[in-house]
Every structure is written in structure tokens, then in C-alpha cells.
PDB file of C-alpha atoms in Angstrom:
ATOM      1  CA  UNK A   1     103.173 136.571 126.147  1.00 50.00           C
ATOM      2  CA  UNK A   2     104.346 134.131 124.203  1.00 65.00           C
ATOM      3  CA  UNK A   3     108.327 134.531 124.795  1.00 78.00           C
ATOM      4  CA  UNK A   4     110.818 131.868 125.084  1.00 92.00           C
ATOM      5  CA  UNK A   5     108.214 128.878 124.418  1.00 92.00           C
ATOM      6  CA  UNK A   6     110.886 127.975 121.568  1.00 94.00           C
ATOM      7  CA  UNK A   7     113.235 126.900 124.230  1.00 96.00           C
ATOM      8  CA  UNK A   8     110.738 123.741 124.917  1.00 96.00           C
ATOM      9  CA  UNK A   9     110.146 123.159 121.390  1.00 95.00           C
ATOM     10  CA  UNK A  10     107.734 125.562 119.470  1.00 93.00           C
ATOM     11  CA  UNK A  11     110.363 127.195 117.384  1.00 91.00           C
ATOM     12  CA  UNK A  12     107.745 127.790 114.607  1.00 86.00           C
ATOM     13  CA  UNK A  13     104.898 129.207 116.961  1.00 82.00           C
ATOM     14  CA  UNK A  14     105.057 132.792 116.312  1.00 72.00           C
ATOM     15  CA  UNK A  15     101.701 134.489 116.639  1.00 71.00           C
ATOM     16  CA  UNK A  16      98.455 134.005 119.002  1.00 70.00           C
ATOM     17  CA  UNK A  17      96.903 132.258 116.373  1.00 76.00           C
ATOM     18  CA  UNK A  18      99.512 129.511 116.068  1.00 78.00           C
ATOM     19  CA  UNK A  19      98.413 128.958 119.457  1.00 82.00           C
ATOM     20  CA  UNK A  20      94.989 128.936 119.357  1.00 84.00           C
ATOM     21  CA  UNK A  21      94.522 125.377 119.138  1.00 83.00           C
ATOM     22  CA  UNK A  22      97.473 124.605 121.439  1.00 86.00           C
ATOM     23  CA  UNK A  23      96.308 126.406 124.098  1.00 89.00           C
ATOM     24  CA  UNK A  24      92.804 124.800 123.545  1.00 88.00           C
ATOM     25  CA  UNK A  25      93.240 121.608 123.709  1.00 86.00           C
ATOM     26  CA  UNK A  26      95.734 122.037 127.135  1.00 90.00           C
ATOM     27  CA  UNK A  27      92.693 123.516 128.293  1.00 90.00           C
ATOM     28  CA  UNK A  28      90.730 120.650 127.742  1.00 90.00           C
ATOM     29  CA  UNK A  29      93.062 118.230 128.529  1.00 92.00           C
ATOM     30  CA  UNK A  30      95.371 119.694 131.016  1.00 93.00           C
ATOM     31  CA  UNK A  31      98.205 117.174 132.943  1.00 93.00           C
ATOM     32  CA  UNK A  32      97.476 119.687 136.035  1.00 92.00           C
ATOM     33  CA  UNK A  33      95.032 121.748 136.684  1.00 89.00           C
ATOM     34  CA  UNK A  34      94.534 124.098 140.014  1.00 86.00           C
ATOM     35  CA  UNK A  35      91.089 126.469 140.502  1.00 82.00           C
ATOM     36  CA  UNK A  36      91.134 128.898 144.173  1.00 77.00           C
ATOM     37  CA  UNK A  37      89.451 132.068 144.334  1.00 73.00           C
ATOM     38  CA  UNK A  38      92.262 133.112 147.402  1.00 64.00           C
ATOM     39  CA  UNK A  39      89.326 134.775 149.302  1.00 61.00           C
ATOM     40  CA  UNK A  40      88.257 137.008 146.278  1.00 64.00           C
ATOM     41  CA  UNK A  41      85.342 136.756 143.956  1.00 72.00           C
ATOM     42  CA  UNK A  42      87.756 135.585 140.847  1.00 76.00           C
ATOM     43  CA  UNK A  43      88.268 132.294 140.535  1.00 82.00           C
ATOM     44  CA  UNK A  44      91.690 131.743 139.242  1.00 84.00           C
ATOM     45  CA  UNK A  45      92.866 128.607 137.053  1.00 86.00           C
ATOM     46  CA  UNK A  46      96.665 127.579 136.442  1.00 89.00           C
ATOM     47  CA  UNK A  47      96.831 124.852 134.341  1.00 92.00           C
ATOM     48  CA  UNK A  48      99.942 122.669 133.141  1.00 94.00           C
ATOM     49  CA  UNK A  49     100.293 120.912 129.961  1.00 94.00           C
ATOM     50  CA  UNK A  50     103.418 118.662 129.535  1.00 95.00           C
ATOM     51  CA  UNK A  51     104.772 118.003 126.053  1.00 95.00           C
ATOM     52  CA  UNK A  52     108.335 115.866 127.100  1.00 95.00           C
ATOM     53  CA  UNK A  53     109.782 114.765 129.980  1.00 94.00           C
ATOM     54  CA  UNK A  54     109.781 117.619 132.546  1.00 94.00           C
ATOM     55  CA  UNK A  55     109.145 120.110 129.664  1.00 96.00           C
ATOM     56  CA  UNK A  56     105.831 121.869 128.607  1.00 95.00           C
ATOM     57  CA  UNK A  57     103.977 125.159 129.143  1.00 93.00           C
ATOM     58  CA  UNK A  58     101.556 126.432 131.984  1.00 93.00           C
ATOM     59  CA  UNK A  59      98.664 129.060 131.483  1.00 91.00           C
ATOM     60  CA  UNK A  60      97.588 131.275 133.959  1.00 89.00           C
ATOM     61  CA  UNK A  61      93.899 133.049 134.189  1.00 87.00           C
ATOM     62  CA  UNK A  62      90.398 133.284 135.163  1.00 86.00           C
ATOM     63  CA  UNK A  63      87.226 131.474 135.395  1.00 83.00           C
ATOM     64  CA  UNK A  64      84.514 133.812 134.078  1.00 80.00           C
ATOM     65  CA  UNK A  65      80.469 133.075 134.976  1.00 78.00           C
ATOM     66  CA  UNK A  66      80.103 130.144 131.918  1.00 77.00           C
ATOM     67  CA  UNK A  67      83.682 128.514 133.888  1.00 79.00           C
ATOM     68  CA  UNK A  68      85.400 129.369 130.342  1.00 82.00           C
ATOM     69  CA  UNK A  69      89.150 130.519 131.053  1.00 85.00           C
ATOM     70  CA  UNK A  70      90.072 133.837 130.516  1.00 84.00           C
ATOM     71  CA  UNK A  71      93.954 133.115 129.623  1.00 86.00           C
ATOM     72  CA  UNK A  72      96.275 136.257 131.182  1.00 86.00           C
ATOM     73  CA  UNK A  73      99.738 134.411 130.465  1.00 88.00           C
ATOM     74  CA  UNK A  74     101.180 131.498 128.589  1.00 90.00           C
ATOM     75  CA  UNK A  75     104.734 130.093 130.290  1.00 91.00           C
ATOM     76  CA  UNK A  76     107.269 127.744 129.370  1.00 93.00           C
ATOM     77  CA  UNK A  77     107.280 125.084 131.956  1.00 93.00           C
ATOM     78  CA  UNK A  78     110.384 123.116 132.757  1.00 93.00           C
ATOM     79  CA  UNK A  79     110.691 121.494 136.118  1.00 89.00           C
ATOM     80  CA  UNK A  80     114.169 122.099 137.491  1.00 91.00           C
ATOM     81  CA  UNK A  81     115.642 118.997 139.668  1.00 92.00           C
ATOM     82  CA  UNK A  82     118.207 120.169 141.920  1.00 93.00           C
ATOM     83  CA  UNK A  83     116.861 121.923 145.281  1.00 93.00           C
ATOM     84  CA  UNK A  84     118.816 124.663 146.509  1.00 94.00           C
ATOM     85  CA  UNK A  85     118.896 125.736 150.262  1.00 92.00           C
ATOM     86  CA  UNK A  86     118.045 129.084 151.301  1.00 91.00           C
ATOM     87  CA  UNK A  87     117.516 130.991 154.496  1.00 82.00           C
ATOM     88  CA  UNK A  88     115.396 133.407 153.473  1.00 86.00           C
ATOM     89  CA  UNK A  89     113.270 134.241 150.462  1.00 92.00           C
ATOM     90  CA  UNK A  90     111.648 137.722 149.355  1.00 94.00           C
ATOM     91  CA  UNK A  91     108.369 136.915 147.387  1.00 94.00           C
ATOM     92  CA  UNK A  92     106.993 140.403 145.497  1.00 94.00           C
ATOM     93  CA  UNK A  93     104.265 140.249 143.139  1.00 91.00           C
ATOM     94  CA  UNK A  94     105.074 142.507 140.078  1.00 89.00           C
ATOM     95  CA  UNK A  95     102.055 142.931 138.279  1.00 83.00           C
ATOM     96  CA  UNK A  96      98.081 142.477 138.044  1.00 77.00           C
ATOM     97  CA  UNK A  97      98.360 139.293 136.343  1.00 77.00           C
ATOM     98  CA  UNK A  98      99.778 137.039 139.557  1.00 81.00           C
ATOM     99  CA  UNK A  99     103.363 137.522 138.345  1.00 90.00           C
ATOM    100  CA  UNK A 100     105.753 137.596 140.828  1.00 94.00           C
ATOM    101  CA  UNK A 101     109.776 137.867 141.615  1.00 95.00           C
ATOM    102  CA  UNK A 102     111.413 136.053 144.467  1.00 96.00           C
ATOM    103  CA  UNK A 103     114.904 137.640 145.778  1.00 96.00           C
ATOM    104  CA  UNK A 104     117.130 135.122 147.845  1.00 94.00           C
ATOM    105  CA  UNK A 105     120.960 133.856 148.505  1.00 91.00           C
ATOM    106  CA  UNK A 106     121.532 130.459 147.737  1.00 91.00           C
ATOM    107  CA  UNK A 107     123.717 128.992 150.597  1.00 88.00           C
ATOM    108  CA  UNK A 108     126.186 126.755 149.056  1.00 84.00           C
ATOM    109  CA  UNK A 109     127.205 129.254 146.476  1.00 84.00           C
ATOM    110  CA  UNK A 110     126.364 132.521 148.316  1.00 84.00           C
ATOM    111  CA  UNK A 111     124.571 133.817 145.136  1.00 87.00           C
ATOM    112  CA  UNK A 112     122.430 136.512 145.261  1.00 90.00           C
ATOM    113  CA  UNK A 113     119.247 135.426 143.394  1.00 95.00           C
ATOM    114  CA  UNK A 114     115.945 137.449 141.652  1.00 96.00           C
ATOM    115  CA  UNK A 115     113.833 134.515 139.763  1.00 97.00           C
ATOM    116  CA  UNK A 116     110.241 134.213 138.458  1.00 96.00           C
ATOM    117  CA  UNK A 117     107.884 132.165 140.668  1.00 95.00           C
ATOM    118  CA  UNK A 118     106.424 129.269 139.209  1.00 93.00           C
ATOM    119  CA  UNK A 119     104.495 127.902 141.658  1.00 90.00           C
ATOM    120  CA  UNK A 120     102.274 130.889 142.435  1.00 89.00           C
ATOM    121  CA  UNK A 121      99.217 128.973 142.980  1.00 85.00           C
ATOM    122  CA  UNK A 122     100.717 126.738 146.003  1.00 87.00           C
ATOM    123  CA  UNK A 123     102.349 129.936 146.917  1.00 89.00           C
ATOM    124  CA  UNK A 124      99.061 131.665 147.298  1.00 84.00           C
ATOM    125  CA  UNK A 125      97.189 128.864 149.283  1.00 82.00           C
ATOM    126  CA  UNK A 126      99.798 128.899 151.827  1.00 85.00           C
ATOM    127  CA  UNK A 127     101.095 133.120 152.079  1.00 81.00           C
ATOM    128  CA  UNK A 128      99.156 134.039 155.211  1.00 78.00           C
ATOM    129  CA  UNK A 129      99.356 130.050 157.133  1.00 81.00           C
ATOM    130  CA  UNK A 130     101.647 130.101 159.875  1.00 80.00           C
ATOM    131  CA  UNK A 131     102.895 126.345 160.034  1.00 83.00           C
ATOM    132  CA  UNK A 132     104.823 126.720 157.148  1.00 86.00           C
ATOM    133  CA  UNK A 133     108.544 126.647 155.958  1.00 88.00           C
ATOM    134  CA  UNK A 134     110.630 126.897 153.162  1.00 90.00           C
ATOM    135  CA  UNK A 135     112.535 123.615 152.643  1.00 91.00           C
ATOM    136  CA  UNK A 136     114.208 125.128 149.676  1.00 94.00           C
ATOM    137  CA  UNK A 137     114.433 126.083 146.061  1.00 96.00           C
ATOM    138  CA  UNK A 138     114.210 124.535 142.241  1.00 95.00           C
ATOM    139  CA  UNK A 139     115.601 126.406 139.442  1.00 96.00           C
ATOM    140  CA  UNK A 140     115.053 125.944 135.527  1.00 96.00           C
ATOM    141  CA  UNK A 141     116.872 128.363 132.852  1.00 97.00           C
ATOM    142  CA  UNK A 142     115.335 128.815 129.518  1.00 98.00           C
ATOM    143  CA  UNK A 143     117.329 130.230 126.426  1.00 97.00           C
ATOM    144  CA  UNK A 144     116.350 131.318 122.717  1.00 95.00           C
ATOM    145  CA  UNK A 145     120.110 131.312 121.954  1.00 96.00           C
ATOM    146  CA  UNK A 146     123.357 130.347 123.401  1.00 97.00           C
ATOM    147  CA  UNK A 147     126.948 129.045 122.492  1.00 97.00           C
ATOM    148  CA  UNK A 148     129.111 125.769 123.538  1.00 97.00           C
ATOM    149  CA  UNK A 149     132.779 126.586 124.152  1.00 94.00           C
ATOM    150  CA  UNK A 150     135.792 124.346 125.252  1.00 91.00           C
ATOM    151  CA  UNK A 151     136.675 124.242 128.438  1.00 89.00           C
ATOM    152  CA  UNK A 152     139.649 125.686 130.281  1.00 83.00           C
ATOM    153  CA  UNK A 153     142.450 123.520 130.022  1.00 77.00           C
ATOM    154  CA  UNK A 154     143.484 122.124 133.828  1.00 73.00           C
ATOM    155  CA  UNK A 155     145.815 119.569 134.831  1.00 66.00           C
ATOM    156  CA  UNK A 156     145.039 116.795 137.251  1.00 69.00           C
ATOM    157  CA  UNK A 157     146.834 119.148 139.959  1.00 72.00           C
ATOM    158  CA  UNK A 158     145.106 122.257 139.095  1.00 66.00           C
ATOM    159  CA  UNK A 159     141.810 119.763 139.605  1.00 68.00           C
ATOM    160  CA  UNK A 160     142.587 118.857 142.730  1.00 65.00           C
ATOM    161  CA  UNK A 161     143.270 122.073 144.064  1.00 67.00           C
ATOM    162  CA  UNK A 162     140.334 123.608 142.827  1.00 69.00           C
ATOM    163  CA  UNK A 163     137.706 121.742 144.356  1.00 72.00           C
ATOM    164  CA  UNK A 164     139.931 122.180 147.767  1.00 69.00           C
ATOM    165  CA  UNK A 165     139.332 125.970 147.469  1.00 70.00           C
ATOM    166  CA  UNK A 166     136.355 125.464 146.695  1.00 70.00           C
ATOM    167  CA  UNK A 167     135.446 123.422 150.027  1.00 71.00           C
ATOM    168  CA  UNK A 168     137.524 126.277 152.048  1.00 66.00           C
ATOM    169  CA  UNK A 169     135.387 128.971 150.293  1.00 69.00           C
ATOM    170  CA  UNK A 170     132.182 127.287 150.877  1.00 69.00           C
ATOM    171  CA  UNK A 171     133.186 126.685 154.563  1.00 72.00           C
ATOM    172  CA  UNK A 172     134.246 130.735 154.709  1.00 67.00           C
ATOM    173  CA  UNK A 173     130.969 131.452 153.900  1.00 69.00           C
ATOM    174  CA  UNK A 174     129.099 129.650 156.232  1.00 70.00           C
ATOM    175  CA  UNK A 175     131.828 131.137 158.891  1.00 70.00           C
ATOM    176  CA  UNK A 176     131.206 134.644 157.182  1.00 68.00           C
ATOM    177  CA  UNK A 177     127.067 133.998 157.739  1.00 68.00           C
ATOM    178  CA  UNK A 178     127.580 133.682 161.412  1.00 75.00           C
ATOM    179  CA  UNK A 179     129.171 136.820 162.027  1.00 78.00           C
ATOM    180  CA  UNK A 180     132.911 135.711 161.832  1.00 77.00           C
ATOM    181  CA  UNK A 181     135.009 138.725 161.131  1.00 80.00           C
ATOM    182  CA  UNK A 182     137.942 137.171 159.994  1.00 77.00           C
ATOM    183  CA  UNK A 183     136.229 135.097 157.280  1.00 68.00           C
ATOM    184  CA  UNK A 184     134.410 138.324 156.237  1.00 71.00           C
ATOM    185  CA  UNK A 185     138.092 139.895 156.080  1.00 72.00           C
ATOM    186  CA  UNK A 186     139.433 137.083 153.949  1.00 72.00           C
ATOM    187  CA  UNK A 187     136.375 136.287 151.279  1.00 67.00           C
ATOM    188  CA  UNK A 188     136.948 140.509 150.691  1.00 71.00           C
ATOM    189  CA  UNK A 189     140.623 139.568 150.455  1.00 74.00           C
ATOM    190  CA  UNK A 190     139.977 136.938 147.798  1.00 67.00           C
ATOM    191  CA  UNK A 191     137.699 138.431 145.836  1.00 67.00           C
ATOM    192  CA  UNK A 192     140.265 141.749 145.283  1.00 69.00           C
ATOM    193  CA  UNK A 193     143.470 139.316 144.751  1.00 68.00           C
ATOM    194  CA  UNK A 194     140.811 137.588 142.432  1.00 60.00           C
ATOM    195  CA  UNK A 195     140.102 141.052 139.957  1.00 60.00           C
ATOM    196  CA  UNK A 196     143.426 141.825 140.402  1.00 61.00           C
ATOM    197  CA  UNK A 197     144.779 138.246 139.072  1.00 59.00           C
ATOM    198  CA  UNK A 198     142.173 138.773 136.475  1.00 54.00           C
ATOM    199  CA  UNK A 199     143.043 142.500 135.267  1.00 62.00           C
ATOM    200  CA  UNK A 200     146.326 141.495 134.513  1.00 62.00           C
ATOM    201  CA  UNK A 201     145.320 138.557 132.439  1.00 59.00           C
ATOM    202  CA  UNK A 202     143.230 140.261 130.826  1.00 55.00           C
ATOM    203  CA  UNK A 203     146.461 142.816 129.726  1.00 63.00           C
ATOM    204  CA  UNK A 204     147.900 139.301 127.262  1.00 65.00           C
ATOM    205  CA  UNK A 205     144.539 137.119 126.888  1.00 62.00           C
ATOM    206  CA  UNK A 206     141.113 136.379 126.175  1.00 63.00           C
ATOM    207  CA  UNK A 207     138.635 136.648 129.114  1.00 62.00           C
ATOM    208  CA  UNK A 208     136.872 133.588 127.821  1.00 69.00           C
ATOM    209  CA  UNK A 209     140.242 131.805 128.455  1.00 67.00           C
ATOM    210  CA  UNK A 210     140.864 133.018 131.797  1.00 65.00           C
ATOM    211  CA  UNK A 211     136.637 133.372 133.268  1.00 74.00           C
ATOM    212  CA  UNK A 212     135.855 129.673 133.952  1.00 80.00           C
ATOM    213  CA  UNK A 213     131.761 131.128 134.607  1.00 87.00           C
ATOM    214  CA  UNK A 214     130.399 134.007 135.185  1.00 89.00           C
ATOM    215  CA  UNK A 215     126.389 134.698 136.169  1.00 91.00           C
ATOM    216  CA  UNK A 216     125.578 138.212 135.542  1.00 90.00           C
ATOM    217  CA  UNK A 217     122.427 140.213 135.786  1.00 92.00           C
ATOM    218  CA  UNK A 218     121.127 140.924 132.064  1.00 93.00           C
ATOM    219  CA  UNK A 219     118.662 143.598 130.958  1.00 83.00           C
ATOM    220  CA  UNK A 220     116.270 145.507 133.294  1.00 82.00           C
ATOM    221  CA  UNK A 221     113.628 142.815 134.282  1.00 82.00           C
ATOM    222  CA  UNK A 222     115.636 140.903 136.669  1.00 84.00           C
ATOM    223  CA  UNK A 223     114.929 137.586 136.547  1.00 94.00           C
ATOM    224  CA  UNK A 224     117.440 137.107 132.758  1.00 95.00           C
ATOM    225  CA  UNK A 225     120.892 136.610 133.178  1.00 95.00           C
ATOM    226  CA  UNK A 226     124.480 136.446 131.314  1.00 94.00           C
ATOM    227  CA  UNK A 227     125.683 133.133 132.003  1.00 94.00           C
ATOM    228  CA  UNK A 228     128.726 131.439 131.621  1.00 94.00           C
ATOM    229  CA  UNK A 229     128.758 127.884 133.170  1.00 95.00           C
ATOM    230  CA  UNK A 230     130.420 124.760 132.787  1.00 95.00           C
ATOM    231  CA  UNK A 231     128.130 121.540 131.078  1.00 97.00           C
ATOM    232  CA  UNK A 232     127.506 118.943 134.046  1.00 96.00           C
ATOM    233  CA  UNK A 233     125.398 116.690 132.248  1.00 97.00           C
ATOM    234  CA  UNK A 234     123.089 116.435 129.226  1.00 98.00           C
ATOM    235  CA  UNK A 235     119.757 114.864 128.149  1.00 97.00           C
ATOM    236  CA  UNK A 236     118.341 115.495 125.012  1.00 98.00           C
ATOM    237  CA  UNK A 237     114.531 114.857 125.042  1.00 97.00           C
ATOM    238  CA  UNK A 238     111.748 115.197 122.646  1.00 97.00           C
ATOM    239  CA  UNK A 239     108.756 117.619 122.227  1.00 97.00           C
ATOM    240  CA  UNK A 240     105.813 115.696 121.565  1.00 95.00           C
ATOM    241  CA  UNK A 241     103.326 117.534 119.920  1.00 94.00           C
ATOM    242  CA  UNK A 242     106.026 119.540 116.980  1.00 94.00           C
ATOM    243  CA  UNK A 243     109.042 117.063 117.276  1.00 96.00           C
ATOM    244  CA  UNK A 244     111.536 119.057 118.113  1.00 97.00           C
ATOM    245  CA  UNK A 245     114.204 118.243 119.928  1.00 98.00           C
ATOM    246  CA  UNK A 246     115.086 120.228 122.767  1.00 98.00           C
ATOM    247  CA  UNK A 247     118.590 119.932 125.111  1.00 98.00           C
ATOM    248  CA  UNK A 248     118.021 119.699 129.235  1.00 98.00           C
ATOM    249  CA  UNK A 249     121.487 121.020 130.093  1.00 98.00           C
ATOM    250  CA  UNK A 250     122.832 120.460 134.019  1.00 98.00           C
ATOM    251  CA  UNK A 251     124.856 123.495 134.503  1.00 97.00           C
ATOM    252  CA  UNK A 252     127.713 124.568 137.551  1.00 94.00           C
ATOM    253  CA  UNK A 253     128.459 128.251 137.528  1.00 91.00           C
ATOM    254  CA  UNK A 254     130.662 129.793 140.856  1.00 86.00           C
ATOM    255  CA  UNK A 255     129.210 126.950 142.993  1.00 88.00           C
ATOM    256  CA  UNK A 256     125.698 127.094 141.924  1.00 92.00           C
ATOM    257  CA  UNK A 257     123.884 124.091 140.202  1.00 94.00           C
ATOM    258  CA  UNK A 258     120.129 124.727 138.169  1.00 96.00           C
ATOM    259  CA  UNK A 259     119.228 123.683 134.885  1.00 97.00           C
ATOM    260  CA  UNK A 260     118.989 125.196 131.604  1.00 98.00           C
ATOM    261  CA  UNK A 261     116.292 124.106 128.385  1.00 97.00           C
ATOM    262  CA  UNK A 262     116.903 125.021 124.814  1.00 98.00           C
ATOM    263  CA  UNK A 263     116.005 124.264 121.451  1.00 98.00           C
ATOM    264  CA  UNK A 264     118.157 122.065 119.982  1.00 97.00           C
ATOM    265  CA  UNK A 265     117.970 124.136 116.896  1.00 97.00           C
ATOM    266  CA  UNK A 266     119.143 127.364 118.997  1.00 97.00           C
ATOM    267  CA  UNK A 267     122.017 126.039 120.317  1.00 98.00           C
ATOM    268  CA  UNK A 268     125.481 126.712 117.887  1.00 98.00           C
ATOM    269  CA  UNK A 269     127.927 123.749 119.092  1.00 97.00           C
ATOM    270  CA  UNK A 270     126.904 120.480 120.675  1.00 95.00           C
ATOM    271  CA  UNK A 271     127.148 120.423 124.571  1.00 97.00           C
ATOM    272  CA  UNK A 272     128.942 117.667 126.368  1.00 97.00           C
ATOM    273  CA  UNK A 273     130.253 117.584 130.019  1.00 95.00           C
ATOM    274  CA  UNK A 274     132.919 119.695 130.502  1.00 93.00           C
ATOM    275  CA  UNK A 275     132.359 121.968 128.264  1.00 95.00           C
ATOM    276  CA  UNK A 276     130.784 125.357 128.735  1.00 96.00           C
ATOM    277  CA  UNK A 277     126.953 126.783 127.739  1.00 97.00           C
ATOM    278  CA  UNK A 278     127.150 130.358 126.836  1.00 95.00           C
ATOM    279  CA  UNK A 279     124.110 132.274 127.075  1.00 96.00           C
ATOM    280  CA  UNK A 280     121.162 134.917 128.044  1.00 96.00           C
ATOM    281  CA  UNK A 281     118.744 132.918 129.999  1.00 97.00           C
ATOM    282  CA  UNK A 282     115.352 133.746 131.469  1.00 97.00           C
ATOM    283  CA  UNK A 283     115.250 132.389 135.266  1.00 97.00           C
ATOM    284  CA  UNK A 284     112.799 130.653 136.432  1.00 96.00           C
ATOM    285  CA  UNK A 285     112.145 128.970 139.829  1.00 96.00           C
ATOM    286  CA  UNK A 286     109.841 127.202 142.406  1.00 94.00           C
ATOM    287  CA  UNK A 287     109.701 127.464 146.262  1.00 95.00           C
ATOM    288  CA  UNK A 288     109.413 124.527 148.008  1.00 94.00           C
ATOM    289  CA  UNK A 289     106.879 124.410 151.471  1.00 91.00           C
ATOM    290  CA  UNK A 290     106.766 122.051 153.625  1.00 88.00           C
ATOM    291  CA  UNK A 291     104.798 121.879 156.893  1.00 79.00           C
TER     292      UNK A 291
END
């Protein structure tokens, strides 16, 4: 219930009673707070209580006949800034307690994507209206332990000619999304040249020297990944209630940009740009509507 809260700063909290008060007084004093009964009897609270900038934890439950909340789920909450496009997004609720996965591709980077919903409140109030579209996606990362590496060393040249293939990818895939054969032909040509390049490599040297990123499915949930990804940028922020400090790392992994939050006390190295965050991450995300 309680898992990867460390990330925004409650390293010590360990039990529900550590908690107890915590969860109290967000419940008192929440910064949001959203009440809809959906069309059932239940009336059904999500409440947010931020502790830093863009970092805190949101609870999840019921409203029972003395409108005291019955708490089903305590979340980190970390509000992710980039938005993502998609074209299409798979929403699936997983459990009894208003959990649910979303499944999409990200255009830009052409990653297939399984995240936790955030926003399942706003998600709910708007499932069955017909005036509404999906303007995009938000991702934030959370991690209870992770590693900084160096970066692979690159020339000015070798630069230069990466973000070109990167453009002629990008445009490949768009080509490929439209039903052109030949770019489906050559992305399936690059991609074998690419394991090939890389199983010979791997014959004389490290992966971790020859892998810029990778961004692999981890464990059997599906929404916690394997990620290797280079640093973008980094703000280090401050949780207000214990003090601990807490890193908001801007990641770039294969094309896709989201966000990553982790106790500053969890992380082994110290992250700068163009270096690399090493790490098994729990994915969240939220679906943006628009009418």
C-alpha cells in the first residue's frame, strides 16, 4: 500500500502506523480534494496532498454514512511535465479498488507503453461522454533505487549525426504509421543491422559501453520498468513535512522524454546532464481530455 512513497521523501515511513497521522491530517487538509458517486451508491473521495514542488501523495477511498473516508490506497504523487502525443489509449481497470492500467504508443518515439492511471477520478467523470478527446499524455517515474553512470563518449561528429538519424527515424515512423511499405521494410532493416552491430560488440565490450538506453519491461505487473536513460536536466527539491531531499530527474531514453523522482538518499552517484540514471522504476501517468 504503502510502496515507493520513499521516492518523494518518506524514507523512514515504514509501517501503517507511521502514517497514521500523515494520512490524517491530508485528510483534513487536503491541496485537492474530488467526491462523485459515478452513478453508484458509494461515494468515492481522491484526495491530494502536496509536500514539494510537484511532489506529494494522493489517497484513494470511500465516503461511508458519518462522510469519514474509508482509505483503499495511498500513492506517491508526482506530476510529470512533458505531454506526450498518442493516437490511441487502452484504459483497463485492474482491480476493485479503482486501479487501472492504460496501454498506448507514444508517437514521437514509437514506444509501446502500459502505465498506472493517475487521474482516475477525471477519467471516470468523463468515460461514457461523447465530446471528448485525448489531447495527450504526462508521465512521472518513481524509483527506490537506481545508479548514475558516465555517459558514452561521442565526438562532435558522432553528435551531429545522431540527432540526424534520429530525425530520419522519427520521420520513418510516421511514414511506417500510414501504411508505407518501404519504411516498414527499412525500420525492420535497422533494427536487425542494429542487434547485429550490437552482438558483435558485445563479443570485446561492456553492454553498458555500447547501450546508450534501454526501457525494458520489469517484473510481472506491467506498469515497472528497466531503464536506462540519459540525464536531461535536474532539480533537486525539498520534502516539506520530513526534509528530505528528493531528485526530479528529466530523462531521454530511445526518443522518449518523462520524468523520474527519487530519494536523494537512494540514488548511488550524483546525476548531472549527460549522464545516465540507471534504474527499476514504477510508471506512472495521466491522460489528458480535452473537449
Amino acid at each position: 500500500m504503502y510502496r515507493y512513497l520513499s521516492s518523494i521523501g518518506f524514507r523512514n515511513y515504514k509501517s501503517k502506523k507511521s502514517y497514521s497521522k500523515l494520512l490524517d491530517s491530508a485528510i483534513l487538509e487536503p491541496t485537492q480534494k474530488m467526491i462523485s458517486n459515478f452513478g453508484e451508491d458509494i461515494l468515492k473521495v481522491e484526495l491530494i496532498k502536496e509536500v514539494g514542488e510537484r511532489i506529494g501523495f494522493l489517497i484513494r477511498g470511500e465516503l461511508d454514512e458519518f462522510d469519514e473516508t474509508i482509505i483503499d490506497l495511498v500513492i506517491p504523487y508526482f506530476k510529470g511535465k512533458y505531454i506526450l502525443d498518442t493516437n490511441e489509449v487502452d484504459i483497463e481497470k485492474i482491480n476493485e479498488k479503482d486501479e487501472y492500467y492504460v496501454s498506448c504508443e507514444e508517437n514521437y518515439s514509437g514506444m509501446p507503453l502500459s502505465f498506472y492511471l493517475q487521474n482516475v477520478t477525471e477519467y471516470l467523470s468523463v468515460e461514457n461522454k461523447k465530446d471528448i478527446f485525448i489531447e495527450g499524455i504526462s508521465l512521472s517515474g518513481y524509483s527506490e533505487e537506481a545508479n548514475v553512470l558516465l555517459p558514452i563518449e561521442k565526438d562532435e561528429i558522432e553528435e551531429v549525426l545522431e540527432e540526424e538519424e534520429e530525425k530520419f527515424r522519427i520521420e520513418l515512423m510516421k511514414a511506417a504509421r500510414n501504411g508505407d511499405e518501404e519504411a516498414i521494410d527499412l525500420l525492420a532493416l535497422e533494427e536487425e543491422e542494429i542487434a547485429y552491430i550490437i552482438e558483435e560488440r558485445l563479443k570485446n565490450e561492456d553492454v553498458l559501453s555500447i547501450v546508450e538506453g534501454y526501457f525494458m519491461p520489469y517484473g510481472l505487473k506491467g506498469d515497472e520498468y528497466s531503464v536506462l536513460a540519459t540525464i536531461k536536466e535536474v532539480k533537486e527539491v525539498k520534502n516539506g513535512i520530513t526534509g528530505e531531499d528528493v531528485f526530479l530527474l528529466s530523462l531521454k531514453c530511445l526518443g522518449l522524454s518523462f520524468e523520474v523522482c527519487i530519494n536523494k538518499e537512494h540514488l548511488t552517484g550524483y546525476p548531472e546532464q549527460g549522464r545516465r540514471f540507471k534504474g527499476i522504476i514504477w510508471l506512472q501517468g495521466n491522460v489528458i481530455f480535452t473537449r
